[in-house]
Coordinates of C-alpha atoms in Angstrom, one line a residue:
M1 CA -30.5 -11.2 47.7
I2 CA -26.8 -12.3 48.2
M3 CA -25.5 -8.9 46.9
S4 CA -27.8 -7.1 49.4
V5 CA -26.3 -9.2 52.2
V6 CA -22.8 -8.5 51.0
A7 CA -23.5 -4.8 50.9
I8 CA -25.0 -4.7 54.4
G9 CA -22.2 -6.9 55.7
I10 CA -19.5 -4.5 54.5
V11 CA -21.2 -1.6 56.1
A12 CA -21.7 -3.4 59.4
L13 CA -18.2 -4.8 59.5
L14 CA -16.6 -1.3 58.9
A15 CA -18.9 0.3 61.4
W16 CA -17.9 -2.2 64.1
L17 CA -14.2 -2.1 63.1
W18 CA -13.9 1.7 63.5
S19 CA -16.0 1.8 66.6
T20 CA -13.2 -0.2 68.2
R21 CA -10.5 2.1 66.9
G22 CA -11.9 5.4 67.9
F23 CA -13.5 8.5 66.5
Y24 CA -10.3 10.3 65.5
S25 CA -8.9 7.3 63.6
G26 CA -12.4 6.7 62.0
L27 CA -12.6 10.3 60.9
I28 CA -9.2 10.2 59.2
N29 CA -10.2 7.0 57.5
L30 CA -13.5 8.6 56.4
I31 CA -11.7 11.5 54.9
C32 CA -9.3 9.2 53.0
T33 CA -12.2 7.1 51.8
V34 CA -14.2 10.1 50.5
I35 CA -11.1 11.4 48.6
A36 CA -10.2 7.9 47.3
G37 CA -13.8 7.5 46.0
A38 CA -13.6 10.9 44.2
I39 CA -10.3 9.8 42.6
A40 CA -11.9 6.4 41.5
F41 CA -15.0 8.0 40.0
G42 CA -12.9 10.7 38.3
L43 CA -10.3 8.4 36.8
H44 CA -12.1 5.1 36.3
E45 CA -13.1 5.9 32.7
S46 CA -9.5 6.7 31.6
V47 CA -8.1 3.7 33.5
A48 CA -10.7 1.5 31.8
Y49 CA -9.7 2.8 28.4
M50 CA -6.0 2.0 29.1
L51 CA -6.9 -1.5 30.2
L52 CA -9.0 -2.1 27.1
A53 CA -6.2 -0.8 24.9
S54 CA -3.6 -3.1 26.5
A55 CA -5.7 -6.2 27.2
P56 CA -4.6 -9.2 25.1
V57 CA -7.1 -10.5 22.6
S58 CA -6.4 -14.1 23.5
G59 CA -4.7 -16.2 26.1
F60 CA -5.1 -16.4 29.9
F61 CA -5.3 -12.6 30.4
D62 CA -8.0 -11.9 27.8
F63 CA -10.5 -11.7 30.7
I64 CA -9.1 -8.2 31.4
E65 CA -11.1 -6.8 28.5
F66 CA -14.4 -8.0 30.0
A67 CA -13.5 -7.0 33.5
A68 CA -11.9 -3.6 32.6
W69 CA -14.6 -1.4 34.1
S70 CA -14.7 -3.4 37.3
I71 CA -10.9 -3.3 37.7
A72 CA -10.8 0.4 36.8
L73 CA -13.3 1.4 39.5
A74 CA -12.4 -1.0 42.3
G75 CA -8.6 -0.9 41.6
T76 CA -8.3 2.8 41.4
F77 CA -10.3 3.2 44.6
A78 CA -8.2 0.5 46.4
V79 CA -4.9 1.9 45.3
S80 CA -5.9 5.5 46.1
L81 CA -7.2 4.5 49.6
A82 CA -4.0 2.6 50.3
V83 CA -1.8 5.5 49.3
L84 CA -3.8 8.0 51.3
R85 CA -3.9 5.8 54.4
G86 CA -0.1 5.3 54.1
I87 CA 0.5 9.1 53.9
T88 CA -1.8 9.9 56.8
E89 CA -0.3 7.1 58.9
A90 CA 3.2 8.5 58.2
V91 CA 2.2 12.2 58.9
L92 CA -0.3 11.8 61.7
R93 CA 1.5 9.5 64.1
A94 CA -0.1 10.6 67.3
N95 CA -3.7 9.8 68.3
V96 CA -6.2 12.0 70.0
K97 CA -7.5 10.9 73.4
L98 CA -11.3 11.0 73.7
N99 CA -13.7 9.3 76.2
D100 CA -14.9 5.8 75.5
L101 CA -18.4 6.9 74.6
V102 CA -17.2 9.4 72.0
N103 CA -14.8 6.8 70.5
I104 CA -17.4 4.1 70.2
V105 CA -20.2 6.3 68.9
G106 CA -18.1 8.6 66.8
G107 CA -16.0 5.7 65.4
G108 CA -19.1 3.7 64.6
V109 CA -20.7 6.6 62.7
T110 CA -17.5 7.4 60.7
G111 CA -17.1 3.7 60.1
L112 CA -20.7 3.4 59.0
L113 CA -20.2 6.3 56.5
S114 CA -17.0 4.8 55.2
G115 CA -18.7 1.5 54.9
V116 CA -21.5 2.9 52.7
I117 CA -18.9 4.2 50.3
V118 CA -16.8 1.0 50.3
S119 CA -19.9 -1.1 49.9
G120 CA -21.2 1.1 47.1
I121 CA -18.0 1.0 45.1
T122 CA -17.6 -2.8 45.7
V123 CA -21.2 -3.5 44.5
L124 CA -20.8 -1.2 41.5
S125 CA -17.5 -2.8 40.5
L126 CA -18.8 -6.3 40.8
G127 CA -21.8 -5.2 38.7
F128 CA -19.6 -4.4 35.7
L129 CA -18.4 -8.0 35.4
R130 CA -19.4 -10.1 32.4
V131 CA -22.1 -12.1 34.3
D132 CA -25.9 -12.7 34.2
S133 CA -28.2 -9.7 34.6
D134 CA -29.5 -10.8 38.0
F135 CA -26.0 -11.6 39.3
L136 CA -26.2 -12.4 43.0
G137 CA -29.8 -11.0 43.0
Y138 CA -28.5 -7.6 42.0
Q139 CA -30.5 -5.9 39.3
N140 CA -31.4 -2.2 39.2
V141 CA -32.7 -2.2 35.6
S142 CA -34.9 -4.8 33.9
I143 CA -36.9 -5.3 30.8
Q144 CA -40.7 -4.7 31.2
P145 CA -43.5 -6.6 29.4
S146 CA -43.7 -3.7 26.9
G147 CA -40.0 -4.2 26.0
A148 CA -38.9 -1.0 27.6
L149 CA -36.1 -0.8 30.2
E150 CA -37.2 0.6 33.6
R151 CA -35.5 1.2 36.9
T152 CA -36.6 -1.5 39.3
G153 CA -35.5 -3.5 42.3
G154 CA -32.1 -2.7 43.7
L155 CA -30.4 -3.5 47.0
W156 CA -32.2 -3.7 50.3
V157 CA -29.9 -0.9 51.5
P158 CA -29.0 0.9 48.2
T159 CA -25.3 1.7 49.0
D160 CA -24.6 1.7 45.3
S161 CA -27.2 4.4 44.5
W162 CA -26.2 6.5 47.6
T163 CA -22.5 6.4 46.7
A164 CA -23.1 7.3 43.1
A165 CA -25.5 10.1 44.1
L166 CA -22.9 11.5 46.5
Y167 CA -20.1 11.7 44.0
S168 CA -22.5 12.9 41.2
H169 CA -23.5 15.8 43.5
M170 CA -19.9 16.6 44.4
S171 CA -18.8 16.6 40.8
G172 CA -20.9 19.7 40.3
A173 CA -20.1 21.3 43.6
A174 CA -17.0 20.9 45.8
L175 CA -15.3 18.7 43.2
A176 CA -16.5 20.5 40.1
S177 CA -14.8 19.8 36.8
P178 CA -15.4 20.7 33.1
T179 CA -16.8 17.2 32.5
P180 CA -18.7 16.5 35.7
M181 CA -19.9 13.0 36.6
R182 CA -23.5 14.3 37.0
E183 CA -23.6 15.4 33.4
L184 CA -21.9 12.4 31.7
H185 CA -23.0 9.6 34.1
P186 CA -26.5 10.4 35.4
H187 CA -27.8 7.5 37.6
F188 CA -24.4 5.8 37.5
A189 CA -25.8 2.8 39.4
D190 CA -27.9 1.9 36.4
Q191 CA -25.0 1.5 34.1
A192 CA -23.7 -1.8 35.3
S193 CA -27.1 -3.4 35.6
A194 CA -28.0 -2.4 32.0
L195 CA -24.7 -3.7 30.6
R196 CA -25.3 -7.1 32.1
I197 CA -28.5 -7.6 30.1
T198 CA -26.8 -9.4 27.2
F199 CA -27.6 -12.1 24.7
G200 CA -27.0 -15.5 26.3
R201 CA -27.4 -14.2 29.9
G202 CA -23.9 -13.0 30.5
K203 CA -22.2 -15.0 27.8
A204 CA -22.1 -12.2 25.1
R205 CA -19.7 -9.3 25.2
N206 CA -20.4 -6.5 27.7
T207 CA -17.9 -4.0 26.4
I208 CA -15.9 -3.0 23.4
R209 CA -12.6 -1.3 22.8
P210 CA -13.0 2.4 21.7
D211 CA -11.6 1.7 18.2
Q212 CA -14.1 -1.1 17.5
A213 CA -17.0 1.3 16.7
E214 CA -17.5 4.8 15.4
V215 CA -20.5 7.2 15.3
K216 CA -20.9 8.1 11.7
K217 CA -24.2 10.1 11.6
Y218 CA -26.7 12.0 13.7
Y219 CA -30.3 12.5 12.5
T220 CA -33.6 13.6 14.0
V221 CA -37.2 12.8 13.2
G222 CA -39.9 15.3 14.2
A223 CA -37.6 18.0 15.4
D224 CA -40.3 20.6 15.2
G225 CA -42.4 18.8 17.7
K226 CA -45.3 18.5 15.3
V227 CA -45.3 14.7 14.8
A228 CA -47.9 13.0 17.0
L229 CA -46.4 10.7 19.6
A230 CA -48.4 7.7 18.2
D231 CA -46.8 8.3 14.8
L232 CA -43.4 8.8 16.2
L233 CA -43.5 5.4 17.9
N234 CA -44.4 3.6 14.7
D235 CA -43.0 3.1 11.2
S236 CA -44.4 2.4 7.8
L237 CA -43.7 -1.3 7.8
A238 CA -45.3 -1.8 11.2
K239 CA -48.4 0.1 10.0
A240 CA -48.6 -1.9 6.9
L241 CA -48.6 -5.1 9.0
G242 CA -51.4 -3.6 11.2
Q243 CA -49.2 -3.1 14.2
S244 CA -50.0 -0.4 16.7
A245 CA -47.6 2.2 18.1
Q246 CA -44.8 1.0 20.3
K247 CA -45.5 1.0 24.0
Y248 CA -42.4 2.9 25.2
T249 CA -41.7 4.2 28.7
T250 CA -38.7 5.9 30.2
L251 CA -36.4 4.5 32.8
E252 CA -38.6 6.1 35.4
G253 CA -41.6 4.3 33.9
D254 CA -43.2 7.5 32.5
Q255 CA -44.8 7.9 29.1
P256 CA -42.8 10.2 26.7
A257 CA -44.4 13.6 26.3
Q258 CA -46.2 14.9 23.3
G259 CA -43.9 16.9 21.1
S260 CA -41.0 14.5 21.7
R261 CA -38.7 13.7 18.8
I262 CA -36.4 10.9 17.7
D263 CA -32.7 11.3 17.8
G264 CA -30.9 8.6 15.7
F265 CA -27.2 7.7 15.5
V266 CA -25.6 5.6 12.8
I267 CA -22.9 3.4 14.4
N268 CA -20.3 1.4 12.4
F269 CA -19.1 -1.6 14.3
K270 CA -15.7 -3.0 13.1
S271 CA -15.0 -6.7 12.7
A272 CA -13.2 -6.8 16.1
A273 CA -16.5 -6.0 17.9
K274 CA -17.9 -9.4 16.9
E275 CA -18.6 -12.4 19.2
K276 CA -16.8 -15.7 18.6
S277 CA -19.8 -16.6 16.4
G278 CA -18.7 -13.9 13.9
R279 CA -21.6 -11.6 14.7
V280 CA -22.1 -8.4 16.5
V281 CA -25.1 -8.9 18.8
L282 CA -26.7 -5.8 20.3
G283 CA -29.5 -5.1 22.8
Q284 CA -31.1 -1.8 23.9
S285 CA -29.4 -2.0 27.3
Q286 CA -26.0 -1.7 25.7
L287 CA -26.6 1.7 24.1
R288 CA -27.2 4.8 26.2
L289 CA -27.7 8.4 25.1
V290 CA -26.9 11.0 27.7
G291 CA -27.9 14.7 27.4
E292 CA -29.5 17.7 29.1
T293 CA -33.1 18.7 29.2
T294 CA -34.4 22.3 28.9
G295 CA -34.5 22.4 32.7
G296 CA -30.8 21.6 32.9
E297 CA -31.3 18.0 34.2
S298 CA -29.0 15.4 32.8
I299 CA -30.8 12.2 31.8
A300 CA -29.9 8.8 30.2
I301 CA -32.1 7.3 27.5
H302 CA -32.0 3.8 25.9
P303 CA -33.1 3.2 22.3
I304 CA -36.5 2.2 21.1
A305 CA -35.4 0.6 17.9
L306 CA -32.4 -0.4 15.7
V307 CA -32.1 -0.1 11.9
S308 CA -29.8 -2.5 10.2
Q309 CA -29.3 -4.8 7.2
A310 CA -32.2 -7.3 6.9
D311 CA -30.8 -9.7 4.3
A312 CA -27.2 -10.9 4.2
S313 CA -27.2 -11.2 0.4
A314 CA -28.5 -7.7 -0.3
P315 CA -28.1 -4.1 1.0
I316 CA -31.7 -3.9 2.3
S317 CA -32.5 -2.4 5.7
G318 CA -35.1 -3.2 8.3
R319 CA -36.3 -1.4 11.4
W320 CA -36.5 -3.6 14.6
R321 CA -38.5 -2.3 17.5
F322 CA -37.6 -3.1 21.1
D323 CA -41.0 -4.2 22.2
D324 CA -40.4 -7.8 23.3
G325 CA -40.8 -8.2 27.0
Q326 CA -38.4 -11.2 26.9
G327 CA -35.6 -9.0 25.6
L328 CA -34.8 -8.5 21.9
F329 CA -31.2 -8.7 20.6
I330 CA -30.3 -7.7 17.0
G331 CA -27.4 -9.4 15.3
S332 CA -25.4 -8.5 12.3
V333 CA -26.2 -10.7 9.2
G334 CA -23.7 -12.4 6.9
G335 CA -20.0 -12.1 7.1
G336 CA -19.4 -8.5 6.3
A337 CA -16.2 -6.9 7.7
E338 CA -18.3 -4.1 9.3
W339 CA -21.8 -3.6 10.5
P340 CA -23.5 -0.2 10.2
V341 CA -26.6 0.1 12.4
A342 CA -28.7 3.0 13.5
A343 CA -30.0 3.4 17.1
E344 CA -33.1 5.5 17.7
F345 CA -34.0 7.3 20.9
V346 CA -37.2 9.1 21.9
V347 CA -36.1 12.4 23.5
P348 CA -38.1 15.4 24.9
Q349 CA -38.1 18.6 23.0
G350 CA -35.2 20.8 23.9
F351 CA -33.0 17.8 24.8
V352 CA -29.3 18.4 23.9
P353 CA -27.3 15.2 23.4
K354 CA -23.9 15.2 25.1
A355 CA -22.6 11.7 24.6
L356 CA -23.5 8.3 23.2
Y357 CA -22.3 5.3 25.2
I358 CA -21.8 2.0 23.3
R359 CA -21.2 -0.8 25.8
N360 CA -20.1 1.8 28.3
V361 CA -17.5 3.4 26.0
R362 CA -18.2 7.1 25.5
Y363 CA -18.4 8.5 21.9
A364 CA -18.8 12.1 20.9
V365 CA -22.1 13.2 19.2
P366 CA -21.8 14.8 15.8
E367 CA -22.7 18.4 15.9
K368 CA -25.3 18.9 13.1
P369 CA -28.0 16.3 12.6
V370 CA -29.6 15.3 9.3
V371 CA -33.3 16.3 9.7
Y372 CA -36.2 14.1 8.6
A373 CA -39.3 16.2 9.1
T374 CA -41.6 13.1 9.2
V375 CA -41.5 9.4 10.0
E376 CA -42.3 8.7 6.4
A377 CA -39.2 10.6 5.2
R378 CA -37.1 8.5 7.6
D379 CA -38.7 5.3 6.4
M380 CA -37.9 6.2 2.8
A381 CA -34.3 6.6 3.8
I382 CA -34.4 3.2 5.5
A383 CA -35.9 1.6 2.4
S384 CA -33.4 3.1 0.1
G385 CA -30.5 2.1 2.3
S386 CA -29.2 5.7 2.5
L387 CA -29.9 5.9 6.3
T388 CA -27.2 3.4 7.3
A389 CA -25.5 2.5 4.0
A390 CA -26.9 -1.0 4.7
G391 CA -24.6 -3.9 3.9
G392 CA -21.5 -2.3 5.1
A393 CA -20.3 -1.3 1.7
S394 CA -17.0 -0.2 3.1
I395 CA -15.1 -0.6 -0.2
D396 CA -15.4 2.0 -3.0
V397 CA -14.8 -0.4 -5.9
A398 CA -14.0 2.6 -8.2
S399 CA -11.0 3.5 -6.0
L400 CA -9.3 0.1 -6.2
D401 CA -6.1 -0.4 -8.1
E402 CA -6.7 -3.1 -10.7
S403 CA -3.6 -2.4 -12.7
R404 CA -1.8 -5.6 -11.4
A405 CA -4.9 -7.8 -11.2
T406 CA -5.3 -11.2 -12.8
T407 CA -8.6 -12.2 -14.3
V408 CA -9.5 -15.7 -13.1
R409 CA -12.0 -17.5 -15.3
G410 CA -14.2 -20.1 -13.8
N411 CA -14.9 -23.5 -15.4
N412 CA -16.3 -26.9 -14.5
N413 CA -13.4 -27.3 -12.2
G414 CA -14.0 -24.1 -10.3
Y415 CA -11.6 -21.2 -10.0
T416 CA -7.8 -21.4 -9.7
G417 CA -6.9 -21.0 -6.0
V418 CA -10.4 -21.0 -4.7
N419 CA -12.1 -23.7 -2.5
L420 CA -15.7 -23.2 -1.8
G421 CA -16.2 -25.3 1.3
R422 CA -15.4 -25.5 5.0
Q423 CA -13.4 -28.8 4.9
L424 CA -9.9 -28.5 6.4
G425 CA -8.5 -31.0 3.9
F426 CA -7.3 -33.2 6.7
V427 CA -8.6 -34.7 9.9
L428 CA -7.8 -33.8 13.5
Q429 CA -8.8 -35.9 16.5
D430 CA -11.1 -34.7 19.2
G431 CA -9.1 -34.3 22.4
M432 CA -6.0 -33.4 20.5
Q433 CA -7.1 -30.0 19.1
G434 CA -5.2 -27.9 21.7
G435 CA -6.2 -24.2 21.5
L436 CA -8.9 -24.8 18.9
E437 CA -12.4 -24.5 20.4
I438 CA -15.0 -26.8 18.9
N439 CA -18.8 -27.0 19.1
E440 CA -21.1 -30.0 19.7
N441 CA -20.7 -31.1 16.1
R442 CA -16.9 -31.0 16.4
N443 CA -16.7 -28.0 14.0
I444 CA -14.0 -25.4 14.8
I445 CA -15.5 -22.2 16.1
D446 CA -12.4 -20.3 17.4
G447 CA -8.8 -20.5 18.2
V448 CA -5.2 -20.9 17.0
Q449 CA -3.1 -24.1 17.2
S450 CA 0.0 -25.6 15.6
F451 CA 0.4 -29.3 14.8
D452 CA 3.1 -31.7 13.5
P453 CA 2.2 -31.9 9.8
K454 CA 3.4 -35.5 9.5
A455 CA 1.3 -36.6 12.4
V456 CA -1.8 -34.9 11.0
R457 CA -1.4 -35.9 7.4
G458 CA -0.7 -39.5 8.7
N459 CA -4.1 -39.7 10.5
R460 CA -5.9 -42.7 9.3
G461 CA -8.9 -44.6 10.5
I462 CA -10.1 -42.0 13.1
D463 CA -13.6 -42.8 14.4
R464 CA -16.1 -40.5 12.8
Q465 CA -17.3 -39.6 16.3
L466 CA -13.9 -38.2 17.1
A467 CA -13.1 -36.5 13.7
I468 CA -12.6 -32.7 13.5
E469 CA -12.5 -31.7 9.8
R470 CA -14.7 -28.6 9.3
F471 CA -15.0 -24.9 10.2
A472 CA -18.2 -23.8 11.9
L473 CA -20.8 -21.7 10.1
T474 CA -23.9 -19.7 10.8
E475 CA -27.1 -20.1 8.8
D476 CA -26.4 -17.1 6.6
T477 CA -22.6 -17.5 6.0
A478 CA -20.3 -19.6 3.9
I479 CA -16.6 -20.4 3.9
V480 CA -14.4 -19.4 1.0
Q481 CA -10.7 -20.5 1.1
I482 CA -8.2 -18.7 -1.1
D483 CA -4.8 -20.3 -1.7
V484 CA -2.2 -17.6 -1.8
S485 CA 0.8 -19.9 -2.1
L486 CA 3.4 -19.8 -4.9
T487 CA 1.9 -23.0 -6.2
V488 CA -1.2 -21.3 -7.5
G489 CA 0.9 -19.0 -9.7
N490 CA 2.9 -15.9 -8.9
E491 CA 0.2 -13.4 -9.9
L492 CA -2.3 -14.8 -7.4
S493 CA 0.2 -15.3 -4.5
L494 CA 1.0 -13.0 -1.6
L495 CA 4.4 -12.8 -3.3
G496 CA 2.8 -11.6 -6.5
P497 CA 2.9 -8.0 -7.9
A498 CA -0.4 -6.8 -6.4
A499 CA 0.4 -8.0 -2.9
Q500 CA 3.9 -6.6 -3.1
A501 CA 2.5 -3.2 -4.3
A502 CA 0.4 -3.2 -1.2
L503 CA 3.3 -4.0 1.0
S504 CA 5.5 -1.3 -0.5
E505 CA 2.9 1.3 0.5
S506 CA 2.0 0.1 4.0
S507 CA 1.9 -3.4 5.4
A508 CA -0.3 -2.1 8.2
T509 CA -3.2 -1.3 5.8
S510 CA -2.8 -4.4 3.6
A511 CA -5.8 -6.4 4.7
P512 CA -6.7 -9.5 2.6
T513 CA -10.2 -8.9 1.5
L514 CA -12.9 -10.5 -0.7
I515 CA -15.4 -8.1 -2.3
D516 CA -18.8 -9.0 -3.5
A517 CA -20.9 -7.4 -6.3
N518 CA -22.6 -5.1 -3.8
G519 CA -19.2 -3.7 -2.7
Q520 CA -19.4 -5.4 0.6
A521 CA -16.0 -6.4 2.1
Y522 CA -15.1 -9.6 3.9
R523 CA -11.9 -9.8 5.8
A524 CA -10.0 -13.1 6.3
V525 CA -11.0 -14.8 9.6
G526 CA -8.1 -17.2 9.6
Y527 CA -5.7 -19.4 7.6
I528 CA -4.2 -22.8 7.2
F529 CA -0.4 -22.7 7.0
E530 CA 1.9 -25.6 6.3
D531 CA 5.6 -26.2 5.8
T532 CA 7.8 -29.1 6.5
N533 CA 7.8 -28.5 10.3
E534 CA 4.5 -27.0 11.1
L535 CA 0.8 -27.1 10.3
K536 CA -1.0 -24.1 11.8
I537 CA -4.7 -23.3 11.9
R538 CA -6.2 -20.0 12.9
F539 CA -9.9 -19.4 12.9
T540 CA -11.0 -16.3 14.7
P541 CA -14.3 -14.8 13.4
S542 CA -14.3 -12.2 16.1
R543 CA -10.7 -11.1 15.2
T544 CA -10.2 -10.8 11.5
I545 CA -6.8 -10.4 9.9
A546 CA -6.4 -6.6 9.5
S547 CA -3.1 -6.6 7.6
L548 CA -0.3 -8.7 6.3
D549 CA 1.6 -7.6 9.4
E550 CA -0.5 -10.0 11.4
L551 CA 0.5 -12.9 9.2
S552 CA 4.1 -11.8 9.6
S553 CA 3.8 -11.7 13.4
D554 CA 2.1 -15.1 13.3
L555 CA 5.2 -16.4 11.4
V556 CA 3.1 -17.7 8.5
M557 CA 4.5 -15.6 5.7
L558 CA 5.6 -17.1 2.4
S559 CA 9.2 -17.0 0.9
R560 CA 10.5 -17.5 -2.6
S561 CA 13.4 -19.4 -1.1
A562 CA 11.0 -21.9 0.4
P563 CA 8.4 -22.7 -2.3
D564 CA 7.0 -25.7 -0.3
K565 CA 5.3 -23.4 2.2
K566 CA 1.5 -23.3 1.7
L567 CA -0.9 -20.6 2.9
T568 CA -4.6 -20.7 2.5
L569 CA -6.6 -17.7 3.7
V570 CA -10.1 -18.5 5.2
F571 CA -13.0 -16.1 4.7
R572 CA -16.5 -16.3 6.1
V573 CA -18.8 -14.5 3.6
S574 CA -22.6 -14.0 3.3
R575 CA -24.6 -16.6 1.5
G576 CA -26.4 -15.6 -1.6
V577 CA -23.8 -13.0 -2.7
K578 CA -21.4 -13.1 -5.7
I579 CA -17.7 -12.6 -5.0
D580 CA -16.0 -10.8 -7.8
R581 CA -12.6 -9.6 -6.4
F582 CA -9.8 -10.6 -4.1
A583 CA -7.7 -7.7 -2.9
I584 CA -4.8 -6.9 -0.6
G585 CA -5.5 -3.4 0.8
K586 CA -6.6 -1.3 -2.2
H587 CA -4.7 -3.5 -4.7
V588 CA -6.8 -6.1 -6.5
V589 CA -5.1 -9.5 -6.9
A590 CA -7.8 -11.4 -8.7
I591 CA -11.0 -10.5 -10.6
Y592 CA -13.3 -13.5 -10.9
R593 CA -15.3 -13.9 -14.1
P594 CA -18.0 -14.9 -13.8
S595 CA -18.4 -13.8 -10.2
I596 CA -18.3 -16.6 -7.7
S597 CA -21.8 -17.5 -6.5
I598 CA -22.0 -18.4 -2.9
D599 CA -24.8 -20.8 -1.8
A600 CA -25.5 -23.4 0.8
N601 CA -24.9 -26.4 -1.4
Q602 CA -21.2 -25.6 -1.5
Q603 CA -20.8 -26.0 2.3
R604 CA -20.7 -29.7 3.1

């Protein structure tokens, strides 16, 4: 309701304003507004990518990442309009004298048209913010009882849809380009509303950076059109459980046609795409497949199901249908560095996919699909793990260099340099944690902060209700701390031969990594660093340590000339797995024998 009032208010205000300034001035302003809108819609995607690439990952300005699409559209429009108005004011200094009636009516009409565009772009820009799905009563797309997304509601006066439709039409006509808006952004007004349907009602991420995901595979099911629609909307597991076919409808509320097929895309999410909880959480509204029908119409389609790892401790996949009317969100499991997931879309025969949007970032579609003739064939690929390479086995163990590795034998005292637990080893006081974010149990969930080591180590008698002494976990993860200081022995240190070999090749690809028996990789999510002057804690599950360069830039590197420095890397791994290697890049530092079993009892 409020957004509708805002939209109408902008139109009314500009119509009145230009009716007082005259037809000629209103006409010049309208021309500038139309051109500025074309510039904004044409450049907003590129501007958003630049903002996403340059936005800081932490600190005061980290909000730029989650407002990038809003800033790109509104900012480009505002700057373009200001420049155009400045030029016209400088060039066209004289006014044209018309009678009062023409000035009032003509100015009002041109102001009204300008107001529609300004209102539409304002509403669309605000809609891209990281807010709740019904932000100010503005929601063009909603989840139906069947679980499908449909186009509903909207503004009382739909200036957003009118504006988007105007520039969509112009992109294929007077302002035609090789990549027209009408082909790549059909129903542009739906995009913002869909993106706002997130886990936690606006609290989860509404965008990613382009390098935080990649499309790995394209496959089809029933490409020949011979699979019955009821079978296409089901799977073997659902049938075994006695479930009926999924009740899926398009954005327009229509049933898919007989002869439709499934287009599936395997997406690999990088660790930087995670929430602060350490998981990637994905809903159907945040994925959009755009393509062209046989009739030449461009349409946007949201997925009916996701395929992803079902168990954190094993590379076993499951298929999750979007048939929950309350909204279903699928999260990555465990602590793997990456999350491969397949998104499946029901598309009409003859449909040609043009682009896959992941949280509004456009990715190219692979040219040749893998063809599964039947649903059963697809289900066998899911069961075997071959569809998505479930588990995120991003490390080819056979390719690792173990020539400098040290075998660490476990005994009753554990493993040298390994701490299986989430205890900090010291106590911080609630209220003095600075940049560390804590939960209701006073466990650290995110942040970076330095302390005076003497003050921290000297903490005594802190009330248990004020003590901060653990890292936070999810129910399927565990903390493993690896001491890489010189005190654990040169071979296991970051100053040892394996780590130095990694640094000699490329410090930018030297990520500290734990590897389990399934080949799944776990990047460090933080560290505890201490020397005589500083005790520094970093715990950032949504921003893993990608290389030793990050440690160097954080000023927490070790030195042979200062052997008192201590550095412990913190990893969050999946419960139930067995850790058998610690590596820096492709160079193995330690091989654990027997493999380290990770279970809940170790996490006090």
